[in-house]
mmCIF file with all atom_site columns, C-alpha atoms and ligand atoms in Angstrom:
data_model
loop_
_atom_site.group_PDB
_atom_site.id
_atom_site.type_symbol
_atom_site.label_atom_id
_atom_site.label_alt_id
_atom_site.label_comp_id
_atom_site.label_asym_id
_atom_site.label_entity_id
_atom_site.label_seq_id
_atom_site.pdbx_PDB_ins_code
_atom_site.Cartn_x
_atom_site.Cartn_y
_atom_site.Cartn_z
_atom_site.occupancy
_atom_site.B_iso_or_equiv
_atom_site.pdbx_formal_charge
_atom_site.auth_seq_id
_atom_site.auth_comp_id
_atom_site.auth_asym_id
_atom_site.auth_atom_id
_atom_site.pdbx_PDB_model_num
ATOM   1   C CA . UNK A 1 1   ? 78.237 -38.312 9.111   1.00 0.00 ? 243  UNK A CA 1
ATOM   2   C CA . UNK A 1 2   ? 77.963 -39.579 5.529   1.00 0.00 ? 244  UNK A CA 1
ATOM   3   C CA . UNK A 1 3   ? 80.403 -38.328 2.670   1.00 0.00 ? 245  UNK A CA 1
ATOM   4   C CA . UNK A 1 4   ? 77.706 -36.628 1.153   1.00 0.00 ? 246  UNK A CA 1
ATOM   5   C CA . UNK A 1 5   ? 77.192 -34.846 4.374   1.00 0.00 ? 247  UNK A CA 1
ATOM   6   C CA . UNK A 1 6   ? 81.197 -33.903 4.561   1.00 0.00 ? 248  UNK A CA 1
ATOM   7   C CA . UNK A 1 7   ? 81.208 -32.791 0.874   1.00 0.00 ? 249  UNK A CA 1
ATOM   8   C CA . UNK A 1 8   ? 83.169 -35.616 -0.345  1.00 0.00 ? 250  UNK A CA 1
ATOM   9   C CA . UNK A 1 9   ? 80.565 -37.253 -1.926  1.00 0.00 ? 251  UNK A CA 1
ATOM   10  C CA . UNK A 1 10  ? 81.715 -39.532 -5.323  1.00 0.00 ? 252  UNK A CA 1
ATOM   11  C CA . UNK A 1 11  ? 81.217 -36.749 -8.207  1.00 0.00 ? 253  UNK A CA 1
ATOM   12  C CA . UNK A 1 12  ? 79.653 -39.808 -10.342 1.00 0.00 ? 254  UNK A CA 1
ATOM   13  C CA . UNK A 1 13  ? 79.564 -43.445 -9.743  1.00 0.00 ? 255  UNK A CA 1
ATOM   14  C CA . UNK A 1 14  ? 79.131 -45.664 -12.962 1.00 0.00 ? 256  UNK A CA 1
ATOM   15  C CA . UNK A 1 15  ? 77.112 -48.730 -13.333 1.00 0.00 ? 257  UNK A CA 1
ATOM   16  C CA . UNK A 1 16  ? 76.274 -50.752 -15.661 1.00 0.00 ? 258  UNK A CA 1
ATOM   17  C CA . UNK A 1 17  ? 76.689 -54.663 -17.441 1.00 0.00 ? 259  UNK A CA 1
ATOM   18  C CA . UNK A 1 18  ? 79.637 -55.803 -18.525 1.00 0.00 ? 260  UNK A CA 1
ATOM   19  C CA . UNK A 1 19  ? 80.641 -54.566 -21.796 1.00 0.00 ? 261  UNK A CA 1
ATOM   20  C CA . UNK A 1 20  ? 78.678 -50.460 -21.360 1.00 0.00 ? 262  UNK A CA 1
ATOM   21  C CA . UNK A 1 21  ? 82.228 -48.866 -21.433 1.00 0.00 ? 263  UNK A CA 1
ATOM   22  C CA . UNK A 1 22  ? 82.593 -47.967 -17.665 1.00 0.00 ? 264  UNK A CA 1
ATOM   23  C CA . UNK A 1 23  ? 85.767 -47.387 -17.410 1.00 0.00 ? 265  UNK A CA 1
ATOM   24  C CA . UNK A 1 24  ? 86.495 -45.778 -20.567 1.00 0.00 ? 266  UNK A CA 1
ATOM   25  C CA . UNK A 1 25  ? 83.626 -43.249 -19.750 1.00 0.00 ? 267  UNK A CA 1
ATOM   26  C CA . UNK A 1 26  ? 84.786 -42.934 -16.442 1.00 0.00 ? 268  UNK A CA 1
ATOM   27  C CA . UNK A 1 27  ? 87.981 -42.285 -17.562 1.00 0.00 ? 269  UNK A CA 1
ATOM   28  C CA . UNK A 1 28  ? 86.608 -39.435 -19.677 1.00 0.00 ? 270  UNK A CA 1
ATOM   29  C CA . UNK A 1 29  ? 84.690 -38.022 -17.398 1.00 0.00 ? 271  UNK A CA 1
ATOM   30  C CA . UNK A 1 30  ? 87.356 -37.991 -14.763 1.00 0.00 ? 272  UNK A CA 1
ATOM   31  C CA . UNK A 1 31  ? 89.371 -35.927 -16.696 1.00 0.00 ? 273  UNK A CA 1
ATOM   32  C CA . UNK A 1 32  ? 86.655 -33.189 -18.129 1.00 0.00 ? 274  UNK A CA 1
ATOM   33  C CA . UNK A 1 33  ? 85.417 -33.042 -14.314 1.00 0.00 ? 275  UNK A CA 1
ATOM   34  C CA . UNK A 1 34  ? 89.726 -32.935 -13.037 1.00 0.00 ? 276  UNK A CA 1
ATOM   35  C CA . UNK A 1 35  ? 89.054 -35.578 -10.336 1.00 0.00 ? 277  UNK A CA 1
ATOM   36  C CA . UNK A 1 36  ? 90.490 -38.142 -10.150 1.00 0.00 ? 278  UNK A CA 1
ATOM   37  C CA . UNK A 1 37  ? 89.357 -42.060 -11.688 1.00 0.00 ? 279  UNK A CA 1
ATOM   38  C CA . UNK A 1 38  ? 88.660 -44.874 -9.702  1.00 0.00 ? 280  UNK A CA 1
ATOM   39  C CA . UNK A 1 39  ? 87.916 -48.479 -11.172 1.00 0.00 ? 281  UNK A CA 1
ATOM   40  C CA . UNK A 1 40  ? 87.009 -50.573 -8.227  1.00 0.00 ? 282  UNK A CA 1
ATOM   41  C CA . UNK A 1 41  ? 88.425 -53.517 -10.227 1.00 0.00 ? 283  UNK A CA 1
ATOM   42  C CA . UNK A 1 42  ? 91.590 -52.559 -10.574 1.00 0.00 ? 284  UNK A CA 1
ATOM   43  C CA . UNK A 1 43  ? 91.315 -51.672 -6.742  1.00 0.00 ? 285  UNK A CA 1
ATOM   44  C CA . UNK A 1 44  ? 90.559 -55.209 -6.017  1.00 0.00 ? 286  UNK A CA 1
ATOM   45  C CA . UNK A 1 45  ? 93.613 -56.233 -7.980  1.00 0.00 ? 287  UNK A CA 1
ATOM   46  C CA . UNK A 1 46  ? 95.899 -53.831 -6.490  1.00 0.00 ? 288  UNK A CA 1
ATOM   47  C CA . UNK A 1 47  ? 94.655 -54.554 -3.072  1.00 0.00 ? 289  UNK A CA 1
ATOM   48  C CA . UNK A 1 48  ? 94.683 -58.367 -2.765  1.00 0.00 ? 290  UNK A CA 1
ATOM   49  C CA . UNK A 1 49  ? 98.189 -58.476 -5.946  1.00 0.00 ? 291  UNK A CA 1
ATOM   50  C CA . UNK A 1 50  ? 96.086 -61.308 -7.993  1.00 0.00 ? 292  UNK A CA 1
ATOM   51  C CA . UNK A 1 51  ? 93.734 -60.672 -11.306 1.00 0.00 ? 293  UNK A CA 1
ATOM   52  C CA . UNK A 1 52  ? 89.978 -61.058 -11.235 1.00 0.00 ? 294  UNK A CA 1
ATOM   53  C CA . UNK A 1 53  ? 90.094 -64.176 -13.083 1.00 0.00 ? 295  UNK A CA 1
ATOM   54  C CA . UNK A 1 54  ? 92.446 -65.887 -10.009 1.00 0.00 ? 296  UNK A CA 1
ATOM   55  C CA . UNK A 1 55  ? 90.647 -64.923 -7.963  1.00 0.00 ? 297  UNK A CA 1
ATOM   56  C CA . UNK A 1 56  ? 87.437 -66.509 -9.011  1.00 0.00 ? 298  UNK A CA 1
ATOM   57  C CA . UNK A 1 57  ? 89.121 -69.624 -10.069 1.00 0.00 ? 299  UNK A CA 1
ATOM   58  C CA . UNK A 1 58  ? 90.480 -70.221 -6.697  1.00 0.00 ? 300  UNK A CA 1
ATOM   59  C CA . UNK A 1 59  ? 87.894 -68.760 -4.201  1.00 0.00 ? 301  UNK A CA 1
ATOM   60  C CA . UNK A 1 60  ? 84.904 -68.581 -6.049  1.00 0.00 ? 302  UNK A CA 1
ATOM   61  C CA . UNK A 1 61  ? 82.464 -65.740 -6.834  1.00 0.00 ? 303  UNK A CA 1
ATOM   62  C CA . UNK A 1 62  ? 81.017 -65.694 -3.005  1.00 0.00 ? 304  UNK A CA 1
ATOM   63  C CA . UNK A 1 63  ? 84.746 -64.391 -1.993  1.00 0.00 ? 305  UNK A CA 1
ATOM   64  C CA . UNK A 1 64  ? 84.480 -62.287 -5.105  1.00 0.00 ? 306  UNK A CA 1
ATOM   65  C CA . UNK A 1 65  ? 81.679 -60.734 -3.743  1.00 0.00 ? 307  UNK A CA 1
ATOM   66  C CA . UNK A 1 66  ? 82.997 -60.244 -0.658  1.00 0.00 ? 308  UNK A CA 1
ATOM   67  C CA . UNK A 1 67  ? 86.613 -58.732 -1.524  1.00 0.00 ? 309  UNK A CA 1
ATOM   68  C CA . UNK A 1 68  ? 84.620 -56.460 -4.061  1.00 0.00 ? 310  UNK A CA 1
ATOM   69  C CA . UNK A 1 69  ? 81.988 -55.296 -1.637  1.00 0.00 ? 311  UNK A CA 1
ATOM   70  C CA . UNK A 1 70  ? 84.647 -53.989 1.100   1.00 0.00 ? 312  UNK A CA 1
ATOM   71  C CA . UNK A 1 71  ? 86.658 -52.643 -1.435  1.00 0.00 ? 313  UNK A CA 1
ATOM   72  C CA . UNK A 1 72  ? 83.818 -50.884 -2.682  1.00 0.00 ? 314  UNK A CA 1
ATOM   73  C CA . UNK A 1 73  ? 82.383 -49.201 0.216   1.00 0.00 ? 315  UNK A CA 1
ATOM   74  C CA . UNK A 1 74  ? 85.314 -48.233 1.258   1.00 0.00 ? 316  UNK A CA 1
ATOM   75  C CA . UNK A 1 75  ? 86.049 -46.475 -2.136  1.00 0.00 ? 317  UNK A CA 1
ATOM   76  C CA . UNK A 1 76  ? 82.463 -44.796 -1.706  1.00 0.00 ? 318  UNK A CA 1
ATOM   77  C CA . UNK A 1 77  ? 83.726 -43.591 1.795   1.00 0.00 ? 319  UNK A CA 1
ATOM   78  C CA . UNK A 1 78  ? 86.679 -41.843 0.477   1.00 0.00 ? 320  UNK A CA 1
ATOM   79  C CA . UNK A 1 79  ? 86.460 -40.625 -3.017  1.00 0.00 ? 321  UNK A CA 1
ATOM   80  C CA . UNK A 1 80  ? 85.556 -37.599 -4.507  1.00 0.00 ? 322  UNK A CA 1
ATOM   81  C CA . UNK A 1 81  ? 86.188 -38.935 -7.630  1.00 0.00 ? 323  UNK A CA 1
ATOM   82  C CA . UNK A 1 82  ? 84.622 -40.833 -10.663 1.00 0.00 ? 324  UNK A CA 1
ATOM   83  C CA . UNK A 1 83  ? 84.236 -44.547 -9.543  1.00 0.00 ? 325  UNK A CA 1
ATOM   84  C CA . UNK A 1 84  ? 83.200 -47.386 -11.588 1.00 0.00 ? 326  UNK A CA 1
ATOM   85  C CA . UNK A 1 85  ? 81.612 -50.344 -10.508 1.00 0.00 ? 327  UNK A CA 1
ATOM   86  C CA . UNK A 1 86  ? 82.434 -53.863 -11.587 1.00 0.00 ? 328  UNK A CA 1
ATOM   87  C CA . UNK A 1 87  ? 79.066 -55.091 -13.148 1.00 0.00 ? 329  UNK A CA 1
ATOM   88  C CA . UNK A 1 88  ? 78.213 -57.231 -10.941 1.00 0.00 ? 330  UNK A CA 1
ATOM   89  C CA . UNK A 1 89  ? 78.809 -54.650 -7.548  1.00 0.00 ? 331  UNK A CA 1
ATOM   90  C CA . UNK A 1 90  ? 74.874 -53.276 -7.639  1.00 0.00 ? 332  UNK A CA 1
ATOM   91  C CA . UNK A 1 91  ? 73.667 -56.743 -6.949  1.00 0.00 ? 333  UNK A CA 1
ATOM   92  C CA . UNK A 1 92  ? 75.381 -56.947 -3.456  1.00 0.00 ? 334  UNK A CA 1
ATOM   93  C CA . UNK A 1 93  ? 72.584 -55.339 -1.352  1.00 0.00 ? 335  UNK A CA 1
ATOM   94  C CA . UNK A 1 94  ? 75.691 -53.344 1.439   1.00 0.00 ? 336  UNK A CA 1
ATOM   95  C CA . UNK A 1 95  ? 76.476 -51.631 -2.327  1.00 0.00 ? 337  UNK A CA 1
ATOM   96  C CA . UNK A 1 96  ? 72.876 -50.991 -3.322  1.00 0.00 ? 338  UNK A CA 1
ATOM   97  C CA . UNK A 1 97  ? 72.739 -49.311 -0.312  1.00 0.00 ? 339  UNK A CA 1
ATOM   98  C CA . UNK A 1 98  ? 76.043 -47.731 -0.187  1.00 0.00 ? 340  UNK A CA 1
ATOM   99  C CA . UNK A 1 99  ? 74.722 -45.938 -3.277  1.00 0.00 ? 341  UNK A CA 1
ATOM   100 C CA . UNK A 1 100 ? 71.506 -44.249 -2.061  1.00 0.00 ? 342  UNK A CA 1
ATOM   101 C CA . UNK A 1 101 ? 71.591 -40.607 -1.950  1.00 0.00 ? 343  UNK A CA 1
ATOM   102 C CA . UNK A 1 102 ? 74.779 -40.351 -4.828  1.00 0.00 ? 344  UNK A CA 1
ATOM   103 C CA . UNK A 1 103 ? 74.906 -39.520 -7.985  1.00 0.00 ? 345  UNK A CA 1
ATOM   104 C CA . UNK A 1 104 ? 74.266 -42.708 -9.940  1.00 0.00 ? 346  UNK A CA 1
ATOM   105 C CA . UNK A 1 105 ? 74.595 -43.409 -13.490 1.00 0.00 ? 347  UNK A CA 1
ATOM   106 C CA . UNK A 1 106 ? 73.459 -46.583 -14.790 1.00 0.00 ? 348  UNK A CA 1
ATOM   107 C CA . UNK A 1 107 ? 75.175 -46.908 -18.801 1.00 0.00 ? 349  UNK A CA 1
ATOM   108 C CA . UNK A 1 108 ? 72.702 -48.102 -20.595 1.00 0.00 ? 350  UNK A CA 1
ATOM   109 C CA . UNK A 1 109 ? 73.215 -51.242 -23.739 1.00 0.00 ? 351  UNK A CA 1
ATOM   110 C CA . UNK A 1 110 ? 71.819 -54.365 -25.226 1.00 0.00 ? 352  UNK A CA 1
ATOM   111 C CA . UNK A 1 111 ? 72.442 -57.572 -24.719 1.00 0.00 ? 353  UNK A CA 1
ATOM   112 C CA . UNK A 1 112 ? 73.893 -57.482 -28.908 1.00 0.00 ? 354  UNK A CA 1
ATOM   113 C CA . UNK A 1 113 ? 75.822 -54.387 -28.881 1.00 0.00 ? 355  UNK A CA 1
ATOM   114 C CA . UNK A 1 114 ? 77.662 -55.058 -24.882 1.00 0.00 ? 356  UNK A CA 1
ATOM   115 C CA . UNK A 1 115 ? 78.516 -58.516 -25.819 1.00 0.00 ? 357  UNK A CA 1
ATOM   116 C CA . UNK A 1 116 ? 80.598 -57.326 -29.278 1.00 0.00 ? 358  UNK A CA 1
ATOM   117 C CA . UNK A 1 117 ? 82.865 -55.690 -26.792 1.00 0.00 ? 359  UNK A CA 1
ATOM   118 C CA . UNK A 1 118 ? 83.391 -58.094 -24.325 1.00 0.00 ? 360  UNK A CA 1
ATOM   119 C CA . UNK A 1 119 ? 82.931 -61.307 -26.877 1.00 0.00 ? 361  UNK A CA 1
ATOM   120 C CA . UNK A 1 120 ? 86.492 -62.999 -26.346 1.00 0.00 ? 362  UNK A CA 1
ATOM   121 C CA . UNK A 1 121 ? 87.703 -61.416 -23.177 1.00 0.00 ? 363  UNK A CA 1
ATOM   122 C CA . UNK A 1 122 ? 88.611 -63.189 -20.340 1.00 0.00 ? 364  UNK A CA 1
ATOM   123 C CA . UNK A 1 123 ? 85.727 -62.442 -17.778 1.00 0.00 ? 365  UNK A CA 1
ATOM   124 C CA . UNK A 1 124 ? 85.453 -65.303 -15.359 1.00 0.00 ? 366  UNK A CA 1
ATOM   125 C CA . UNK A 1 125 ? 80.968 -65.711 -15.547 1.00 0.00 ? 367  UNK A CA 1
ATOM   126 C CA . UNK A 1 126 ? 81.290 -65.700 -19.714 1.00 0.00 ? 368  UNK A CA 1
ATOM   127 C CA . UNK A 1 127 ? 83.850 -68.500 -19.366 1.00 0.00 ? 369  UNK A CA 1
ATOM   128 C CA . UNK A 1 128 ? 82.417 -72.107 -20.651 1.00 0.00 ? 370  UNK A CA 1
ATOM   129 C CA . UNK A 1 129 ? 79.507 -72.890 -22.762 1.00 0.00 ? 371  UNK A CA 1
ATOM   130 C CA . UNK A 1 130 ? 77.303 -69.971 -24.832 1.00 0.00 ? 372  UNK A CA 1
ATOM   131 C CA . UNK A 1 131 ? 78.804 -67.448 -23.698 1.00 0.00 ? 373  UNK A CA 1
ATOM   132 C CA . UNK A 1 132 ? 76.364 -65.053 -25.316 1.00 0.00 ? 374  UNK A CA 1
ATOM   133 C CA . UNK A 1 133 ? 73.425 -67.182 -23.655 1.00 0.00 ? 375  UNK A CA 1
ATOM   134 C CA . UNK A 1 134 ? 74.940 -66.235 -20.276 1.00 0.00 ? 376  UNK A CA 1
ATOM   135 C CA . UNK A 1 135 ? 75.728 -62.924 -20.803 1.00 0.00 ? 377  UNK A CA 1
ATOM   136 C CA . UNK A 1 136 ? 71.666 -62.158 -21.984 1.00 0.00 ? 378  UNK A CA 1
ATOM   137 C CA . UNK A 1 137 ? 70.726 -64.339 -18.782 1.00 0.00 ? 379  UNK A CA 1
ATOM   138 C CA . UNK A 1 138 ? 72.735 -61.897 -16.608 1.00 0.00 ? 380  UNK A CA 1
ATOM   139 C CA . UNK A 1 139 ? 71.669 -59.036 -17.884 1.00 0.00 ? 381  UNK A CA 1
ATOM   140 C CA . UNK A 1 140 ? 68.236 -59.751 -17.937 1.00 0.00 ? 382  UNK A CA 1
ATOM   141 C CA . UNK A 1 141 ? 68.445 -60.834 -13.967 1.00 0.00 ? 383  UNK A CA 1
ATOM   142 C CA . UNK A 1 142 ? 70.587 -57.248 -13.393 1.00 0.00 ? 384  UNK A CA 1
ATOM   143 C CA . UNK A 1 143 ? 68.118 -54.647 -15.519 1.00 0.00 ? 385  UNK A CA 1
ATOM   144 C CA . UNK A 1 144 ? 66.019 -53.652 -13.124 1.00 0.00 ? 386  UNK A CA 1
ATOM   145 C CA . UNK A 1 145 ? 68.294 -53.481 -10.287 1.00 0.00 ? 387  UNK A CA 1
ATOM   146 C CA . UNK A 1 146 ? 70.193 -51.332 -11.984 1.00 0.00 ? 388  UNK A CA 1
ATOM   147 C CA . UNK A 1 147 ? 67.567 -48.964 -13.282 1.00 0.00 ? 389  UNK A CA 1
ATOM   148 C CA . UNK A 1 148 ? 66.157 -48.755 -9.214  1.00 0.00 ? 390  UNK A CA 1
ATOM   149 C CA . UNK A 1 149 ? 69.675 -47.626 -8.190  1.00 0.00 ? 391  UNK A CA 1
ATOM   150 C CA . UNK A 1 150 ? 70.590 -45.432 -10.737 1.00 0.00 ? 392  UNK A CA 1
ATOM   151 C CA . UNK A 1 151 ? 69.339 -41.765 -10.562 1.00 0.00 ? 393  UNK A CA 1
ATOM   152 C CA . UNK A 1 152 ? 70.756 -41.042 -14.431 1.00 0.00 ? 394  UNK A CA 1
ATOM   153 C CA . UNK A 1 153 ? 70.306 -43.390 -16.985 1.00 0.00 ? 395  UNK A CA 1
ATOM   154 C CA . UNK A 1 154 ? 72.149 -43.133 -20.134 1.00 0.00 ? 396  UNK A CA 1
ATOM   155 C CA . UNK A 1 155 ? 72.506 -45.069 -23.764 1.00 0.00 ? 397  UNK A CA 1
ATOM   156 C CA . UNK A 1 156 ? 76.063 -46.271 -24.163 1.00 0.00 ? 398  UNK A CA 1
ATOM   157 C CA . UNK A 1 157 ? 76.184 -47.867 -27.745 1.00 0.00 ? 399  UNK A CA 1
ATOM   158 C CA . UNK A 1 158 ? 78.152 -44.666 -28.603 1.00 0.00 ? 400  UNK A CA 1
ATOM   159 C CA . UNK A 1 159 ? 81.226 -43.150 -29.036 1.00 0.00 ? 401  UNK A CA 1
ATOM   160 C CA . UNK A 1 160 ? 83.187 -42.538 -25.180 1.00 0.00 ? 402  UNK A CA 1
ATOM   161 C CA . UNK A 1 161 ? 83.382 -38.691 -25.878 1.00 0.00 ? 403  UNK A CA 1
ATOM   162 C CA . UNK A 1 162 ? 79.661 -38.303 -26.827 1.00 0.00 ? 404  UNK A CA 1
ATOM   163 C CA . UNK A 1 163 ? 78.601 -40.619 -23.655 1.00 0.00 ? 405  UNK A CA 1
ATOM   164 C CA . UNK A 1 164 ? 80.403 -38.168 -21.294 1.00 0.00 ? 406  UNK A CA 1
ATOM   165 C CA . UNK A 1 165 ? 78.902 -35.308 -22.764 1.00 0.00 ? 407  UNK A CA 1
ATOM   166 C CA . UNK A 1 166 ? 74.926 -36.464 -21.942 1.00 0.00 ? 408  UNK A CA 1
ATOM   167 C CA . UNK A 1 167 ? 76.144 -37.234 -18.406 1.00 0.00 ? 409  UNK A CA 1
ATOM   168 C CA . UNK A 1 168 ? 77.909 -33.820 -17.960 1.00 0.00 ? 410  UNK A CA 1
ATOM   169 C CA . UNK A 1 169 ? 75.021 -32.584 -19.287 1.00 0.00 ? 411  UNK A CA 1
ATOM   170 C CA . UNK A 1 170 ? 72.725 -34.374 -16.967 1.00 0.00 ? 412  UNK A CA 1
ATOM   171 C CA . UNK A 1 171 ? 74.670 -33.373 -13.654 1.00 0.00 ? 413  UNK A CA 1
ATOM   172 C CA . UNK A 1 172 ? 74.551 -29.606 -14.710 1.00 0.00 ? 414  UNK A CA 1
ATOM   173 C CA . UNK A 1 173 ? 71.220 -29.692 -14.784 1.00 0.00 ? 415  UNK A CA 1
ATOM   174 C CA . UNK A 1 174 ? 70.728 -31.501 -11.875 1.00 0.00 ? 416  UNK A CA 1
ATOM   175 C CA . UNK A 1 175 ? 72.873 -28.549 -10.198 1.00 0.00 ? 417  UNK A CA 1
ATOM   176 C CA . UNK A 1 176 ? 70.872 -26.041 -12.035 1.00 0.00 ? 418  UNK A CA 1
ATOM   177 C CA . UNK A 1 177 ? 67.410 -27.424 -10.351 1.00 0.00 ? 419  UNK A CA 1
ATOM   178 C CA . UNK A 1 178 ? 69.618 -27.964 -6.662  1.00 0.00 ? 420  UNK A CA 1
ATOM   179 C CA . UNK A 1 179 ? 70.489 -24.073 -7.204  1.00 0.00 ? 421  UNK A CA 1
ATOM   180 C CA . UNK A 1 180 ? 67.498 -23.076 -7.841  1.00 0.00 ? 422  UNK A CA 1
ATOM   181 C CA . UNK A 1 181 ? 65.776 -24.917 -5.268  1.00 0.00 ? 423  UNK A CA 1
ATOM   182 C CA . UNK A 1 182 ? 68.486 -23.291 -3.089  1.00 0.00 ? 424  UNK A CA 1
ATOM   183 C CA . UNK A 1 183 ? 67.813 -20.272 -3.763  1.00 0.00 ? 425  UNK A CA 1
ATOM   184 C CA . UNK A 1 184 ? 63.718 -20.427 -3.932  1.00 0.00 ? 426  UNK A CA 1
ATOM   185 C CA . UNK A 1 185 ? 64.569 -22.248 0.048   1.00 0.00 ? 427  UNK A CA 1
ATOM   186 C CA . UNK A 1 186 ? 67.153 -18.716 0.730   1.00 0.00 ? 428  UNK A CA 1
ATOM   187 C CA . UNK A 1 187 ? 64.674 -16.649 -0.530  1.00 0.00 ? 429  UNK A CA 1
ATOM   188 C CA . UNK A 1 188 ? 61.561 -17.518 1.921   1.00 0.00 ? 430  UNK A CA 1
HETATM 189 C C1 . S3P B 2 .   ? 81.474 -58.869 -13.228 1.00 0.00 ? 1713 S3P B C1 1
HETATM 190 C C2 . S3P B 2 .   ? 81.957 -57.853 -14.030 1.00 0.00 ? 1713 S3P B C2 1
HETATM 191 C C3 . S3P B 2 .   ? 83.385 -57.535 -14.128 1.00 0.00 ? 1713 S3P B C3 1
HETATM 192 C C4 . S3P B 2 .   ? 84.148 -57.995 -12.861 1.00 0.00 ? 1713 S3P B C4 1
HETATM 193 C C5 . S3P B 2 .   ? 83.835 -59.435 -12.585 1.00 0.00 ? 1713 S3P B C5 1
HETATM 194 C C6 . S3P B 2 .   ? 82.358 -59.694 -12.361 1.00 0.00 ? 1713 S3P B C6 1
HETATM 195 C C7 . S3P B 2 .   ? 80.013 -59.101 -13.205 1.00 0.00 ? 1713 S3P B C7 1
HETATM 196 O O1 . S3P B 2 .   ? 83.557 -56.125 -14.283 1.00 0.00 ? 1713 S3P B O1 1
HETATM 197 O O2 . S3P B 2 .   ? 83.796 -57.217 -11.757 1.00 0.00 ? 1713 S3P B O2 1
HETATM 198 O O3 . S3P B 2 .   ? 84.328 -60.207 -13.655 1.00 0.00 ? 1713 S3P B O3 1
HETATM 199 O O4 . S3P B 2 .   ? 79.531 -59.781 -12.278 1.00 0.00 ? 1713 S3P B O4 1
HETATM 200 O O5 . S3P B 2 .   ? 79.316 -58.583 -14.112 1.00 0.00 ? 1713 S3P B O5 1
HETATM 201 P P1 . S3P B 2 .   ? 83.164 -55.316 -15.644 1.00 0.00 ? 1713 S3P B P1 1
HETATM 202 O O6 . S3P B 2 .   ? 81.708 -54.960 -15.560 1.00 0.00 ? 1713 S3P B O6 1
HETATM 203 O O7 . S3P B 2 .   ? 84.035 -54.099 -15.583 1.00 0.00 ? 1713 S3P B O7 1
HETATM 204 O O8 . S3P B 2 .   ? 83.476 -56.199 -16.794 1.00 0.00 ? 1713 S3P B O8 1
#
């Protein structure tokens, strides 16, 4: 039996590139909804005790990939929650699949207005040369990837509040049309 099956399906899961304002949304929406907030980021930090960055620099992004797609799943499993992805999580083909038959929203921004946010931080692939070059390189290789998985998308080069609202307005009418199919089903 899936979670979705046992009811304890993710209420949202958040995806998106590096910069969209994942967890800050999620955050948001976590408390309209009064579930609780997952980042699987800060998961993998408080599961294995060292930062992303260390963990890169001394196992590479293969064990990244790795740590993050266990962690991950097994969020997935459990949580009834809002859960945001790291932005690199949708490319790991266990995840993509992880995420079929959730509620997925894919945050939506350009390659100018993401890397103003991030510009500076200390995310291990925008470390080295033109930075800005890699970060429009990744995205570019991630759009459609994350446009297949997602079943909402949304425009994030807004304000946090005003991003939550869409999406809560999105998943009530998504409920709306799963009543009413419910009902037309109930009422043959
Ligand atoms: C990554 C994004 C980061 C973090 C890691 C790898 C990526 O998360 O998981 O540095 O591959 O895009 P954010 O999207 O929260 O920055």
């Amino acid at each position: 039996m899936t979670a979705a099956d046992a009811g304890g399906a993710p209420a949202v899961v958040l995806i998106g590139f590096m910069g969209a304002g994942k967890s800050t949304i999620g955050r948001i929406l976590a408390a309209r909804l009064g579930v609780e907030f997952i980042d699987t980021d800060d998961e993998i930090v408080r599961r294995t005790g060292r930062t992303i960055p260390d963990i890169f620099a001394t196992e590479g992004v293969g064990r990244f990939r790795e740590i993050e797609r266990e962690v991950v799943c097994d969020v997935l499993a459990a949580s009834s929650g809002v859960i945001a992805l790291g932005g690199g999580a949708v490319m790991t083909p266990a995840i993509a699949d992880a995420l079929a038959g959730l509620r997925v929203v894919y945050l939506q921004i350009s390659a100018d207005d993401g890397y103003a946010r991030v510009a500076g931080s200390d995310r291990p692939l925008l470390a080295g040369e033109d930075p800005f070059q890699r970060y429009r390189d990744l995205l570019a290789d991630r759009a459609d990837t994350y446009q297949r998985v997602a079943t909402i998308v949304v425009a994030a080069a807004r304000g946090g509040d005003e991003v939550a609202t869409t999406i809560l307005d999105h998943l009530a009418a998504d409920s709306h049309d799963a009543d009413s199919a419910a009902e037309r089903i109930s009422q043959r």
